Amino acid sequence: MDKTESFAVIGIGQFGSALCEALVEAGQEVLAIDSNEEVINNDLAGSVMRAVIADAQDEEALKDLSIGTFDHVYVSIGKDIEASIMATLIAKDLGAKDVICRAENRNHARVLQRVGADLVVRPEHDLAKRLIFAKLNPSLIDYVHISDDTTIAEVTVVNPRFFNKTLSELDFRNRYQVNVIAIVTKDDQANTLPAGEDRVEKGNRITVLGKTENIQHLNEIIGEG
């Protein structure tokens, strides 16, 4: 990150600890909150900007910590679903503008969204989906799931049908229901937001945005040798 922002991490289990570590490495200001004295005093001592023993369900405690003023609040409480929901609700009520929550399951995620979470993640579930997607689509160079059904992916042009053709001729939007947002040549020259007259050559890497199923379909075709 190029700038320093303030982060509060509520719940210092494995996921919360990993968040704190990554944020500190990125040079960010981190407040760690957990009800477990041993975790705060031993595991986090000296590593974050501040570590506090507090009950995430205690509104006054979170108010005293000025939770509402932080740029980002992570609620990473594990098995205690009630505490996770209450911490999220309190953080939003206190004015936190960006609250990211870890959910244990789909129902937990739905409740967190209902009480105002700006983003809900299910780390194990999300990782499993990424592993399976990567295994089923080995020729995709890189990809990011934007939502449950939308993906940005980079694919290599191998199929001769695509060589030396303009984007207008290939008509990715109408034929494959994806948008091309970048073309990268073999020598790593990037053409971002390419125009219709720009050409695709053998070995180019193109970045496309669209429904996951449409990108998978395109990948099967454009990756054929």
XYZ file of N, CA and C in Angstrom:
675
model
N 0.838 -1.202 0.000
C 0.000 0.000 0.000
C 0.871 1.249 0.000
N 0.425 2.253 -0.726
C 1.192 3.480 -0.814
C 0.881 4.442 0.322
N -0.264 4.292 0.948
C -0.631 5.198 2.024
C -0.944 4.412 3.283
N -0.868 5.105 4.412
C -1.159 4.472 5.696
C -2.601 4.745 6.081
N -3.309 3.684 6.446
C -4.684 3.799 6.897
C -4.798 3.124 8.255
N -5.935 3.326 8.898
C -6.133 2.735 10.221
C -7.050 1.520 10.126
N -6.636 0.445 10.795
C -7.366 -0.821 10.773
C -7.614 -1.291 12.203
N -8.830 -1.758 12.458
C -9.131 -2.429 13.716
C -9.476 -3.877 13.394
N -8.837 -4.796 14.085
C -9.110 -6.224 13.889
C -9.715 -6.762 15.173
N -10.960 -7.200 15.094
C -11.683 -7.695 16.259
C -11.747 -9.219 16.187
N -11.099 -9.880 17.132
C -11.047 -11.336 17.141
C -9.723 -11.818 16.583
N -8.831 -12.260 17.488
C -7.474 -12.609 17.065
C -7.263 -14.122 17.135
N -7.991 -14.817 16.252
C -7.726 -16.239 16.058
C -6.705 -16.385 14.940
N -6.737 -17.508 14.234
C -5.778 -17.723 13.148
C -5.967 -16.686 12.040
N -7.224 -16.449 11.676
C -7.500 -15.503 10.602
C -7.157 -14.080 11.027
N -7.579 -13.698 12.229
C -7.292 -12.359 12.730
C -5.802 -12.109 12.876
N -5.074 -13.109 13.359
C -3.617 -12.978 13.499
C -2.951 -12.779 12.148
N -3.421 -13.542 11.145
C -2.872 -13.413 9.796
C -3.147 -12.020 9.233
N -4.336 -11.485 9.504
C -4.662 -10.134 9.063
C -3.715 -9.118 9.697
N -3.533 -9.229 11.007
C -2.648 -8.298 11.718
C -1.234 -8.355 11.157
N -0.740 -9.553 10.940
C 0.619 -9.731 10.428
C 0.768 -9.091 9.054
N -0.206 -9.338 8.176
C -0.132 -8.799 6.818
C -0.218 -7.278 6.827
N -1.072 -6.724 7.687
C -1.232 -5.274 7.760
C 0.016 -4.598 8.311
N 0.610 -5.198 9.338
C 1.843 -4.639 9.907
C 2.949 -4.668 8.863
N 3.067 -5.766 8.119
C 4.085 -5.870 7.071
C 3.875 -4.809 5.993
N 2.603 -4.435 5.797
C 2.284 -3.409 4.793
C 2.420 -1.995 5.344
N 2.855 -1.879 6.601
C 3.090 -0.567 7.190
C 1.842 0.164 7.629
N 0.791 -0.586 7.953
C -0.476 0.031 8.339
C -0.618 0.108 9.866
N -1.478 1.033 10.310
C -1.753 1.189 11.738
C -2.834 0.191 12.145
N -2.523 -0.654 13.124
C -3.423 -1.741 13.487
C -3.759 -1.713 14.970
N -5.057 -1.749 15.256
C -5.554 -1.973 16.609
C -6.111 -3.385 16.659
N -5.569 -4.224 17.544
C -6.034 -5.599 17.697
C -6.887 -5.700 18.957
N -8.042 -6.339 18.845
C -8.974 -6.453 19.966
C -9.366 -7.907 20.157
N -9.249 -8.398 21.387
C -9.676 -9.756 21.700
C -9.985 -9.823 23.190
N -10.871 -10.737 23.553
C -11.225 -10.890 24.965
C -10.252 -11.791 25.708
N -9.361 -12.453 24.970
C -8.392 -13.381 25.560
C -7.123 -12.630 25.941
N -6.883 -12.504 27.230
C -5.721 -11.750 27.725
C -4.416 -12.351 27.243
N -4.343 -13.676 27.202
C -3.103 -14.337 26.792
C -2.757 -14.014 25.346
N -3.765 -14.012 24.490
C -3.542 -13.693 23.079
C -3.004 -12.276 22.924
N -3.624 -11.338 23.641
C -3.232 -9.931 23.526
C -1.838 -9.692 24.094
N -1.571 -10.231 25.270
C -0.303 -9.947 25.953
C 0.887 -10.719 25.395
N 0.638 -11.921 24.915
C 1.745 -12.756 24.465
C 1.908 -12.779 22.944
N 0.813 -13.070 22.244
C 0.907 -13.260 20.796
C 1.113 -11.957 20.036
N 0.553 -10.854 20.549
C 0.585 -9.609 19.789
C 1.463 -8.527 20.401
N 2.017 -8.810 21.542
C 2.810 -7.797 22.244
C 3.932 -7.264 21.357
N 3.918 -5.969 21.136
C 4.971 -5.323 20.386
C 4.876 -5.412 18.883
N 3.876 -6.141 18.349
C 3.813 -6.301 16.893
C 2.862 -5.315 16.228
N 1.758 -4.988 16.882
C 0.796 -4.048 16.302
C 0.900 -2.700 17.009
N 0.257 -1.695 16.436
C 0.289 -0.368 17.032
C -0.268 -0.396 18.454
N -1.376 -1.143 18.624
C -2.017 -1.234 19.926
C -2.822 -2.521 20.008
N -2.768 -3.187 21.151
C -3.537 -4.412 21.375
C -4.326 -4.250 22.669
N -5.625 -4.532 22.605
C -6.504 -4.243 23.727
C -7.352 -5.460 24.071
N -7.500 -5.690 25.369
C -8.411 -6.737 25.852
C -9.791 -6.105 25.990
N -10.761 -6.602 25.229
C -12.106 -6.031 25.274
C -13.118 -7.039 24.765
N -14.351 -6.888 25.233
C -15.463 -7.728 24.787
C -16.084 -7.084 23.555
N -16.088 -7.804 22.443
C -16.592 -7.258 21.187
C -18.083 -6.967 21.229
N -18.782 -7.507 22.226
C -20.211 -7.262 22.352
C -20.524 -6.101 23.298
N -19.498 -5.469 23.812
C -19.659 -4.347 24.741
C -19.583 -3.038 23.952
N -20.737 -2.416 23.735
C -20.784 -1.211 22.923
C -19.943 -0.084 23.521
N -19.981 0.059 24.835
C -19.219 1.129 25.475
C -17.716 0.925 25.278
N -17.293 -0.325 25.359
C -15.868 -0.615 25.174
C -15.421 -0.253 23.764
N -16.233 -0.613 22.772
C -15.877 -0.292 21.390
C -15.983 1.209 21.120
N -16.915 1.851 21.791
C -17.035 3.306 21.659
C -15.800 3.980 22.235
N -15.318 3.500 23.377
C -14.116 4.066 23.998
C -12.888 3.891 23.104
N -12.903 2.844 22.281
C -11.785 2.589 21.372
C -11.942 3.332 20.049
N -13.013 4.113 19.954
C -13.285 4.926 18.749
C -13.340 4.075 17.479
N -14.016 2.940 17.568
C -14.123 2.035 16.431
C -14.701 2.728 15.201
N -15.628 3.631 15.428
C -16.272 4.306 14.306
C -15.358 5.197 13.492
N -14.166 5.508 14.000
C -13.255 6.412 13.297
C -12.228 5.685 12.430
N -12.188 4.370 12.519
C -11.182 3.621 11.759
C -11.566 3.545 10.283
N -10.559 3.548 9.430
C -10.812 3.430 7.996
C -11.425 2.075 7.653
N -10.957 1.041 8.337
C -11.444 -0.317 8.063
C -11.537 -1.094 9.375
N -12.609 -1.847 9.527
C -12.782 -2.699 10.712
C -12.998 -4.131 10.238
N -12.140 -5.028 10.706
C -12.281 -6.453 10.399
C -12.869 -7.162 11.610
N -13.986 -7.840 11.408
C -14.573 -8.665 12.463
C -14.239 -10.110 12.104
N -13.236 -10.651 12.779
C -12.729 -11.979 12.423
C -12.957 -12.992 13.531
N -14.018 -12.781 14.305
C -14.362 -13.704 15.390
C -14.735 -15.062 14.799
N -14.244 -16.122 15.404
C -14.435 -17.456 14.862
C -15.772 -18.088 15.156
N -15.796 -19.027 16.085
C -16.979 -19.859 16.293
C -18.130 -19.141 16.982
N -17.855 -18.058 17.692
C -18.912 -17.361 18.427
C -19.683 -16.459 17.461
N -20.680 -17.047 16.811
C -21.426 -16.340 15.770
C -22.186 -15.153 16.344
N -22.751 -15.311 17.534
C -23.497 -14.219 18.154
C -22.587 -13.010 18.394
N -21.391 -13.269 18.912
C -20.440 -12.176 19.154
C -20.043 -11.497 17.853
N -19.874 -12.282 16.803
C -19.526 -11.745 15.495
C -20.620 -10.807 14.985
N -21.854 -11.227 15.105
C -22.988 -10.417 14.637
C -23.103 -9.135 15.453
N -22.986 -9.261 16.766
C -23.117 -8.085 17.631
C -21.985 -7.091 17.385
N -20.768 -7.587 17.213
C -19.631 -6.700 16.954
C -19.826 -5.941 15.645
N -20.358 -6.623 14.648
C -20.623 -5.985 13.358
C -21.684 -4.905 13.496
N -22.754 -5.241 14.162
C -23.853 -4.297 14.369
C -23.381 -3.062 15.139
N -22.618 -3.283 16.187
C -22.120 -2.168 17.003
C -21.168 -1.294 16.191
N -20.260 -1.929 15.452
C -19.294 -1.162 14.650
C -20.009 -0.254 13.653
N -21.035 -0.784 13.004
C -21.781 0.034 12.045
C -22.558 1.138 12.759
N -23.151 0.822 13.891
C -23.894 1.827 14.656
C -22.985 2.957 15.136
N -21.721 2.626 15.385
C -20.766 3.638 15.854
C -20.148 4.432 14.705
N -20.554 4.106 13.469
C -20.122 4.907 12.328
C -19.012 4.341 11.481
N -18.594 3.098 11.744
C -17.531 2.505 10.923
C -18.004 2.407 9.474
N -17.212 2.949 8.550
C -17.671 3.023 7.161
C -17.315 1.805 6.326
N -16.369 1.004 6.787
C -15.979 -0.181 6.022
C -15.750 -1.336 6.992
N -16.744 -2.210 7.103
C -16.668 -3.339 8.029
C -16.626 -4.634 7.221
N -15.533 -5.373 7.376
C -15.320 -6.630 6.658
C -15.401 -7.760 7.671
N -16.222 -8.751 7.391
C -16.485 -9.807 8.383
C -16.153 -11.195 7.851
N -15.696 -12.021 8.761
C -15.516 -13.438 8.460
C -16.777 -14.183 8.885
N -17.288 -15.049 8.009
C -18.480 -15.845 8.319
C -18.117 -17.327 8.382
N -18.807 -18.034 9.256
C -18.575 -19.469 9.400
C -19.325 -20.285 8.352
N -20.477 -19.785 7.919
C -21.298 -20.526 6.967
C -22.202 -19.561 6.211
N -23.010 -20.090 5.315
C -23.844 -19.241 4.465
C -24.868 -18.449 5.272
N -25.509 -19.099 6.237
C -26.513 -18.396 7.048
C -25.878 -17.269 7.867
N -24.717 -17.544 8.425
C -23.981 -16.524 9.169
C -23.674 -15.340 8.252
N -23.249 -15.635 7.020
C -22.933 -14.584 6.056
C -24.165 -13.735 5.751
N -25.302 -14.384 5.591
C -26.541 -13.656 5.273
C -26.922 -12.708 6.401
N -26.768 -13.162 7.637
C -27.110 -12.306 8.779
C -26.149 -11.118 8.858
N -24.859 -11.377 8.652
C -23.874 -10.290 8.689
C -24.187 -9.229 7.636
N -24.597 -9.672 6.469
C -24.971 -8.722 5.423
C -26.206 -7.925 5.827
N -27.144 -8.586 6.479
C -28.374 -7.916 6.907
C -28.110 -6.834 7.956
N -27.123 -7.069 8.824
C -26.860 -6.086 9.887
C -25.874 -5.016 9.448
N -25.452 -5.058 8.169
C -24.681 -3.941 7.641
C -23.251 -4.185 7.223
N -22.771 -5.427 7.282
C -21.389 -5.687 6.859
C -21.187 -5.241 5.413
N -20.090 -4.549 5.169
C -19.808 -4.075 3.815
C -19.242 -5.183 2.929
N -18.567 -6.132 3.543
C -18.037 -7.283 2.815
C -17.983 -8.463 3.758
N -18.404 -9.626 3.276
C -18.359 -10.849 4.074
C -17.510 -11.876 3.331
N -16.563 -12.491 4.044
C -15.720 -13.518 3.445
C -15.866 -14.813 4.226
N -15.706 -15.913 3.503
C -15.668 -17.239 4.118
C -14.360 -17.877 3.656
N -13.272 -17.668 4.399
C -11.932 -18.025 3.911
C -11.782 -19.458 3.414
N -12.239 -20.424 4.196
C -12.068 -21.820 3.791
C -12.892 -22.118 2.539
N -14.134 -21.622 2.524
C -15.023 -21.817 1.382
C -14.457 -21.151 0.136
N -13.993 -19.902 0.276
C -13.461 -19.161 -0.859
C -12.185 -19.805 -1.396
N -11.322 -20.279 -0.480
C -10.090 -20.934 -0.910
C -10.396 -22.225 -1.662
N -11.359 -22.993 -1.167
C -11.741 -24.245 -1.837
C -12.239 -23.972 -3.255
N -13.048 -22.930 -3.416
C -13.556 -22.575 -4.740
C -12.420 -22.179 -5.674
N -11.453 -21.411 -5.152
C -10.325 -20.987 -5.983
C -9.471 -22.186 -6.402
N -9.245 -23.130 -5.480
C -8.439 -24.300 -5.800
C -9.091 -25.139 -6.887
N -10.400 -25.354 -6.762
C -11.119 -26.149 -7.750
C -11.147 -25.431 -9.097
N -11.395 -24.118 -9.071
C -11.429 -23.347 -10.315
C -10.083 -23.421 -11.021
N -8.997 -23.288 -10.260
C -7.663 -23.357 -10.847
C -7.381 -24.743 -11.425
N -7.840 -25.780 -10.726
C -7.608 -27.152 -11.193
C -8.383 -27.434 -12.480
N -9.597 -26.895 -12.583
C -10.429 -27.140 -13.760
C -10.078 -26.237 -14.932
N -9.319 -25.166 -14.651
C -8.947 -24.226 -15.711
C -7.441 -23.963 -15.666
N -6.634 -24.988 -15.891
C -5.182 -24.866 -15.702
C -4.504 -23.901 -16.660
N -5.118 -23.591 -17.801
C -4.455 -22.703 -18.763
C -4.713 -21.231 -18.478
N -5.587 -20.911 -17.533
C -5.743 -19.514 -17.128
C -4.491 -19.079 -16.380
N -3.900 -17.957 -16.809
C -2.670 -17.489 -16.167
C -2.968 -16.951 -14.781
N -3.983 -16.114 -14.702
C -4.350 -15.505 -13.419
C -5.808 -15.110 -13.477
N -6.433 -14.999 -12.328
C -7.836 -14.626 -12.295
C -8.188 -14.096 -10.914
N -9.255 -13.304 -10.861
C -9.792 -12.798 -9.605
C -11.303 -12.872 -9.692
N -11.939 -13.508 -8.709
C -13.394 -13.543 -8.665
C -13.891 -12.232 -8.072
N -14.658 -11.470 -8.867
C -15.205 -10.206 -8.405
C -16.449 -10.447 -7.560
N -17.233 -11.440 -7.942
C -18.424 -11.838 -7.186
C -18.629 -13.321 -7.430
N -19.758 -13.851 -6.983
C -20.002 -15.282 -7.148
C -20.000 -15.704 -8.605
N -20.383 -14.790 -9.523
C -20.481 -15.204 -10.922
C -19.705 -14.325 -11.893
N -18.876 -13.420 -11.388
C -18.125 -12.518 -12.260
C -16.629 -12.617 -11.964
N -15.826 -12.681 -13.025
C -14.388 -12.914 -12.885
C -13.596 -12.025 -13.841
N -12.416 -11.600 -13.379
C -11.414 -11.022 -14.273
C -10.323 -12.072 -14.436
N -9.952 -12.381 -15.681
C -8.956 -13.425 -15.916
C -8.018 -13.027 -17.040
N -6.814 -13.571 -17.001
C -5.832 -13.367 -18.062
C -5.595 -14.697 -18.765
N -5.750 -14.694 -20.078
C -5.585 -15.922 -20.856
C -4.580 -15.676 -21.974
N -3.880 -16.725 -22.371
C -2.893 -16.629 -23.450
C -3.533 -17.034 -24.771
N -3.251 -16.249 -25.811
C -3.809 -16.527 -27.133
C -2.958 -17.601 -27.816
N -3.531 -18.795 -27.979
C -2.841 -19.927 -28.591
C -3.523 -20.352 -29.891
N -4.822 -20.175 -29.956
C -5.590 -20.617 -31.115
C -5.319 -19.716 -32.324
N -4.862 -20.279 -33.459
C -4.560 -19.474 -34.661
C -5.746 -18.660 -35.168
N -6.956 -19.072 -34.830
C -8.144 -18.333 -35.270
C -8.133 -16.900 -34.754
N -7.382 -16.624 -33.703
C -7.365 -15.298 -33.092
C -6.148 -14.471 -33.519
N -5.202 -15.067 -34.259
C -3.957 -14.376 -34.579
C -4.202 -13.238 -35.573
N -3.522 -12.105 -35.327
C -3.527 -10.957 -36.241
C -4.941 -10.485 -36.586
N -5.824 -10.537 -35.609
C -7.187 -10.047 -35.775
C -7.396 -8.849 -34.857
N -8.202 -7.884 -35.325
C -8.526 -6.743 -34.467
C -9.605 -7.149 -33.468
N -9.717 -6.365 -32.431
C -10.775 -6.646 -31.454
C -12.146 -6.516 -32.093
N -12.277 -5.599 -33.028
C -13.567 -5.457 -33.727
C -13.894 -6.715 -34.520
N -12.886 -7.278 -35.166
C -13.111 -8.507 -35.943
C -13.447 -9.681 -35.035
N -12.774 -9.758 -33.903
C -13.000 -10.878 -32.980
C -14.306 -10.726 -32.209
N -14.720 -9.475 -31.960
C -16.020 -9.164 -31.351
C -16.274 -10.002 -30.091
N -15.339 -9.898 -29.140
C -15.432 -10.697 -27.911
C -16.750 -10.476 -27.171
N -17.235 -9.236 -27.167
C -18.430 -8.930 -26.368
C -19.652 -9.687 -26.862
N -19.856 -9.699 -28.169
C -21.054 -10.352 -28.698
C -20.888 -11.857 -28.885
N -19.668 -12.280 -29.236
C -19.456 -13.707 -29.476
C -19.248 -14.515 -28.192
N -18.572 -13.882 -27.222
C -18.208 -14.630 -26.015
C -18.742 -13.998 -24.725
N -19.418 -12.848 -24.848
C -20.017 -12.145 -23.708
C -18.982 -11.764 -22.639
N -17.802 -11.330 -23.108
C -16.770 -10.822 -22.197
C -16.226 -9.519 -22.768
N -15.643 -8.704 -21.905
C -15.007 -7.457 -22.320
C -13.497 -7.579 -22.185
N -12.759 -7.197 -23.220
C -11.301 -7.195 -23.170
C -10.848 -5.864 -22.580
N -10.115 -5.918 -21.469
C -9.694 -4.681 -20.806
C -8.182 -4.458 -20.889
N -7.445 -5.438 -21.429
C -6.002 -5.240 -21.625
C -5.449 -6.302 -22.567
N -4.421 -5.903 -23.323
C -3.658 -6.832 -24.152
C -2.192 -6.663 -23.774
N -1.521 -7.771 -23.444
C -0.108 -7.727 -23.075
C 0.680 -8.556 -24.077
N 1.711 -7.951 -24.653
C 2.517 -8.636 -25.657
C 3.520 -9.583 -24.995
N 4.228 -10.347 -25.834
C 5.218 -11.291 -25.316
C 6.329 -10.600 -24.538
N 6.650 -9.346 -24.925
C 7.699 -8.615 -24.203
C 7.122 -7.722 -23.106
N 5.914 -8.087 -22.656
C 5.269 -7.449 -21.500
C 4.895 -5.980 -21.713
N 4.648 -5.591 -22.960
C 4.113 -4.262 -23.235
C 2.594 -4.326 -23.089
N 2.052 -3.505 -22.185
C 0.619 -3.576 -21.876
C -0.161 -2.492 -22.594
N -1.241 -2.892 -23.209
C -2.181 -1.968 -23.826
C -3.477 -2.049 -23.017
N -3.666 -1.086 -22.126
C -4.859 -1.103 -21.285
C -6.003 -0.367 -21.972
N -7.193 -0.863 -21.788
C -8.389 -0.339 -22.456
C -8.163 -0.223 -23.963
N -7.838 -1.336 -24.616
C -7.544 -1.309 -26.055
C -8.767 -0.920 -26.882
N -8.487 -0.340 -28.051
C -9.550 0.087 -28.959
C -9.878 -1.032 -29.949
N -10.956 -0.833 -30.708
C -11.423 -1.862 -31.634
C -10.426 -2.204 -32.716
N -9.565 -1.232 -33.124
C -8.601 -1.492 -34.194
C -7.321 -2.160 -33.697
N -7.156 -2.299 -32.390
C -5.972 -2.962 -31.843
C -6.019 -4.457 -32.142
N -4.844 -5.003 -32.448
C -4.782 -6.401 -32.880
C -4.312 -7.345 -31.780
N -4.763 -8.584 -31.907
C -4.336 -9.676 -31.032
C -3.375 -10.549 -31.820
N -2.219 -10.814 -31.243
C -1.213 -11.620 -31.918
C -0.949 -12.912 -31.148
N -0.296 -13.840 -31.808
C 0.068 -15.111 -31.185
C 0.865 -14.866 -29.909
N 0.471 -15.535 -28.839
C 1.188 -15.434 -27.579
C 0.818 -14.248 -26.726
N -0.011 -13.328 -27.255
C -0.498 -12.227 -26.420
C -1.271 -12.777 -25.236
N -1.250 -12.005 -24.140
C -2.087 -12.317 -22.987
C -3.187 -11.263 -22.932
N -4.426 -11.700 -22.917
C -5.516 -10.740 -22.860
C -6.239 -10.874 -21.518
N -6.579 -9.733 -20.955
C -7.330 -9.702 -19.701
C -8.784 -9.431 -20.033
N -9.658 -10.305 -19.551
C -11.078 -10.203 -19.874
C -11.913 -10.153 -18.599
N -13.037 -9.477 -18.712
C -13.983 -9.348 -17.602
C -15.324 -9.885 -18.054
N -15.939 -10.739 -17.225
C -17.251 -11.257 -17.590
C -17.724 -12.325 -16.624
N -18.830 -12.947 -16.980
C -19.352 -14.047 -16.189
C -18.339 -15.190 -16.188
N -18.196 -15.833 -15.050
C -17.197 -16.898 -14.922
C -17.386 -17.983 -15.976
N -18.629 -18.378 -16.220
C -18.883 -19.456 -17.182
C -18.498 -19.031 -18.603
N -18.676 -17.748 -18.927
C -18.304 -17.270 -20.259
C -16.786 -17.215 -20.429
N -16.086 -16.838 -19.358
C -14.623 -16.819 -19.416
C -14.084 -18.233 -19.546
N -14.685 -19.182 -18.850
C -14.263 -20.570 -18.981
C -14.449 -21.052 -20.421
N -15.574 -20.675 -21.023
C -15.848 -21.074 -22.404
C -14.826 -20.459 -23.355
N -14.530 -19.157 -23.202
C -13.554 -18.491 -24.035
C -12.177 -19.138 -23.868
N -11.818 -19.442 -22.637
C -10.517 -20.034 -22.360
C -10.337 -21.370 -23.084
N -11.401 -22.142 -23.146
C -11.342 -23.427 -23.832
C -11.063 -23.247 -25.322
N -11.630 -22.159 -25.893
C -11.468 -21.919 -27.322
C -10.141 -21.242 -27.645
N -9.830 -20.168 -26.929
C -8.653 -19.357 -27.260
C -7.358 -20.082 -26.883
N -7.461 -21.078 -25.990
C -6.273 -21.826 -25.569
C -6.032 -23.070 -26.392
N -6.854 -23.312 -27.428
C -6.656 -24.490 -28.275
C -5.495 -24.270 -29.202
N -4.561 -25.197 -29.230
C -3.422 -25.072 -30.116
C -3.717 -25.503 -31.530
